[in-house]
Amino acid sequence: MSGAMIDMATDKGRAMADAMVKLQAQIIAFSHDYQMVMIFTACAIPLAIMIGSTKAALRRQAAGPETCGHRVV
């Protein structure tokens, strides 16, 4: 049973512990990066929708009343 534990008194044991800590740090860093991208995307989607609807409204306004379906009598 003692063979399954990491022996911190040996160079090999310290190297194994260092590798495990580095791997765990990489996983945590990736998780934080993913959360940051998710928050940025969640904030950008409403902005993109507002910009798109504003451009469509400006196009209709610039086109004039002829193309909007209104007739001037």
PDB file of C-alpha atoms in Angstrom:
ATOM      1  CA  MET A   1       0.000   0.000   0.000  1.00  0.00           C
ATOM      2  CA  SER A   2       2.883   2.364   0.660  1.00  0.00           C
ATOM      3  CA  GLY A   3       3.953   1.992  -3.008  1.00  0.00           C
ATOM      4  CA  ALA A   4       0.782   3.789  -4.174  1.00  0.00           C
ATOM      5  CA  MET A   5       1.636   6.991  -2.294  1.00  0.00           C
ATOM      6  CA  ILE A   6       3.922   9.694  -3.638  1.00  0.00           C
ATOM      7  CA  ASP A   7       7.119   9.857  -1.621  1.00  0.00           C
ATOM      8  CA  MET A   8       8.059  13.521  -1.310  1.00  0.00           C
ATOM      9  CA  ALA A   9      11.479  12.545   0.075  1.00  0.00           C
ATOM     10  CA  THR A  10      12.648  11.376  -3.368  1.00  0.00           C
ATOM     11  CA  ASP A  11      13.317  13.384  -6.509  1.00  0.00           C
ATOM     12  CA  LYS A  12      10.914  11.186  -8.475  1.00  0.00           C
ATOM     13  CA  GLY A  13       8.128  11.776  -5.940  1.00  0.00           C
ATOM     14  CA  ARG A  14       8.616  15.542  -6.004  1.00  0.00           C
ATOM     15  CA  ALA A  15       8.657  15.513  -9.823  1.00  0.00           C
ATOM     16  CA  MET A  16       5.390  13.546  -9.903  1.00  0.00           C
ATOM     17  CA  ALA A  17       3.744  15.945  -7.414  1.00  0.00           C
ATOM     18  CA  ASP A  18       4.977  18.926  -9.449  1.00  0.00           C
ATOM     19  CA  ALA A  19       3.536  17.439 -12.645  1.00  0.00           C
ATOM     20  CA  MET A  20       0.175  16.816 -10.970  1.00  0.00           C
ATOM     21  CA  VAL A  21       0.002  20.360  -9.563  1.00  0.00           C
ATOM     22  CA  LYS A  22       0.882  21.845 -12.978  1.00  0.00           C
ATOM     23  CA  LEU A  23      -1.829  19.765 -14.654  1.00  0.00           C
ATOM     24  CA  GLN A  24      -4.416  20.868 -12.111  1.00  0.00           C
ATOM     25  CA  ALA A  25      -3.368  24.507 -12.546  1.00  0.00           C
ATOM     26  CA  GLN A  26      -3.794  24.204 -16.324  1.00  0.00           C
ATOM     27  CA  ILE A  27      -7.289  22.773 -15.888  1.00  0.00           C
ATOM     28  CA  ILE A  28      -8.297  25.593 -13.531  1.00  0.00           C
ATOM     29  CA  ALA A  29      -6.835  28.240 -15.869  1.00  0.00           C
ATOM     30  CA  PHE A  30      -8.742  26.780 -18.845  1.00  0.00           C
ATOM     31  CA  SER A  31     -11.936  26.803 -16.812  1.00  0.00           C
ATOM     32  CA  HIS A  32     -11.473  30.478 -15.951  1.00  0.00           C
ATOM     33  CA  ASP A  33     -10.707  31.354 -19.588  1.00  0.00           C
ATOM     34  CA  TYR A  34     -13.850  29.520 -20.692  1.00  0.00           C
ATOM     35  CA  GLN A  35     -15.947  31.437 -18.152  1.00  0.00           C
ATOM     36  CA  MET A  36     -14.483  34.757 -19.344  1.00  0.00           C
ATOM     37  CA  VAL A  37     -15.295  33.952 -22.990  1.00  0.00           C
ATOM     38  CA  MET A  38     -18.811  32.865 -21.993  1.00  0.00           C
ATOM     39  CA  ILE A  39     -19.461  36.148 -20.140  1.00  0.00           C
ATOM     40  CA  PHE A  40     -18.055  38.201 -23.026  1.00  0.00           C
ATOM     41  CA  THR A  41     -20.266  36.343 -25.523  1.00  0.00           C
ATOM     42  CA  ALA A  42     -23.340  36.705 -23.317  1.00  0.00           C
ATOM     43  CA  CYS A  43     -22.752  40.476 -23.176  1.00  0.00           C
ATOM     44  CA  ALA A  44     -21.996  40.791 -26.898  1.00  0.00           C
ATOM     45  CA  ILE A  45     -25.133  39.035 -28.208  1.00  0.00           C
ATOM     46  CA  PRO A  46     -27.637  41.710 -27.063  1.00  0.00           C
ATOM     47  CA  LEU A  47     -25.316  44.405 -28.400  1.00  0.00           C
ATOM     48  CA  ALA A  48     -25.169  42.695 -31.795  1.00  0.00           C
ATOM     49  CA  ILE A  49     -28.967  42.411 -31.870  1.00  0.00           C
ATOM     50  CA  MET A  50     -29.365  46.114 -31.041  1.00  0.00           C
ATOM     51  CA  ILE A  51     -26.874  47.139 -33.729  1.00  0.00           C
ATOM     52  CA  GLY A  52     -28.593  44.925 -36.312  1.00  0.00           C
ATOM     53  CA  SER A  53     -32.055  46.310 -35.583  1.00  0.00           C
ATOM     54  CA  THR A  54     -30.729  49.878 -35.661  1.00  0.00           C
ATOM     55  CA  LYS A  55     -29.135  49.350 -39.080  1.00  0.00           C
ATOM     56  CA  ALA A  56     -32.365  47.861 -40.436  1.00  0.00           C
ATOM     57  CA  ALA A  57     -34.363  50.847 -39.141  1.00  0.00           C
ATOM     58  CA  LEU A  58     -31.888  53.292 -40.704  1.00  0.00           C
ATOM     59  CA  ARG A  59     -32.110  51.472 -44.048  1.00  0.00           C
ATOM     60  CA  ARG A  60     -35.915  51.708 -44.010  1.00  0.00           C
ATOM     61  CA  GLN A  61     -35.730  55.382 -43.094  1.00  0.00           C
ATOM     62  CA  ALA A  62     -33.166  56.138 -45.824  1.00  0.00           C
ATOM     63  CA  ALA A  63     -35.176  54.237 -48.443  1.00  0.00           C
ATOM     64  CA  GLY A  64     -38.027  56.679 -48.145  1.00  0.00           C
ATOM     65  CA  PRO A  65     -41.784  56.162 -48.096  1.00  0.00           C
ATOM     66  CA  GLU A  66     -41.958  54.509 -51.558  1.00  0.00           C
ATOM     67  CA  THR A  67     -40.365  51.256 -50.491  1.00  0.00           C
ATOM     68  CA  CYS A  68     -41.961  51.107 -47.049  1.00  0.00           C
ATOM     69  CA  GLY A  69     -45.380  50.236 -48.440  1.00  0.00           C
ATOM     70  CA  HIS A  70     -46.937  53.655 -47.752  1.00  0.00           C
ATOM     71  CA  ARG A  71     -48.545  55.609 -50.561  1.00  0.00           C
ATOM     72  CA  VAL A  72     -48.698  59.357 -50.707  1.00  0.00           C
ATOM     73  CA  VAL A  73     -51.983  60.503 -52.264  1.00  0.00           C
TER      74      VAL A  73
END
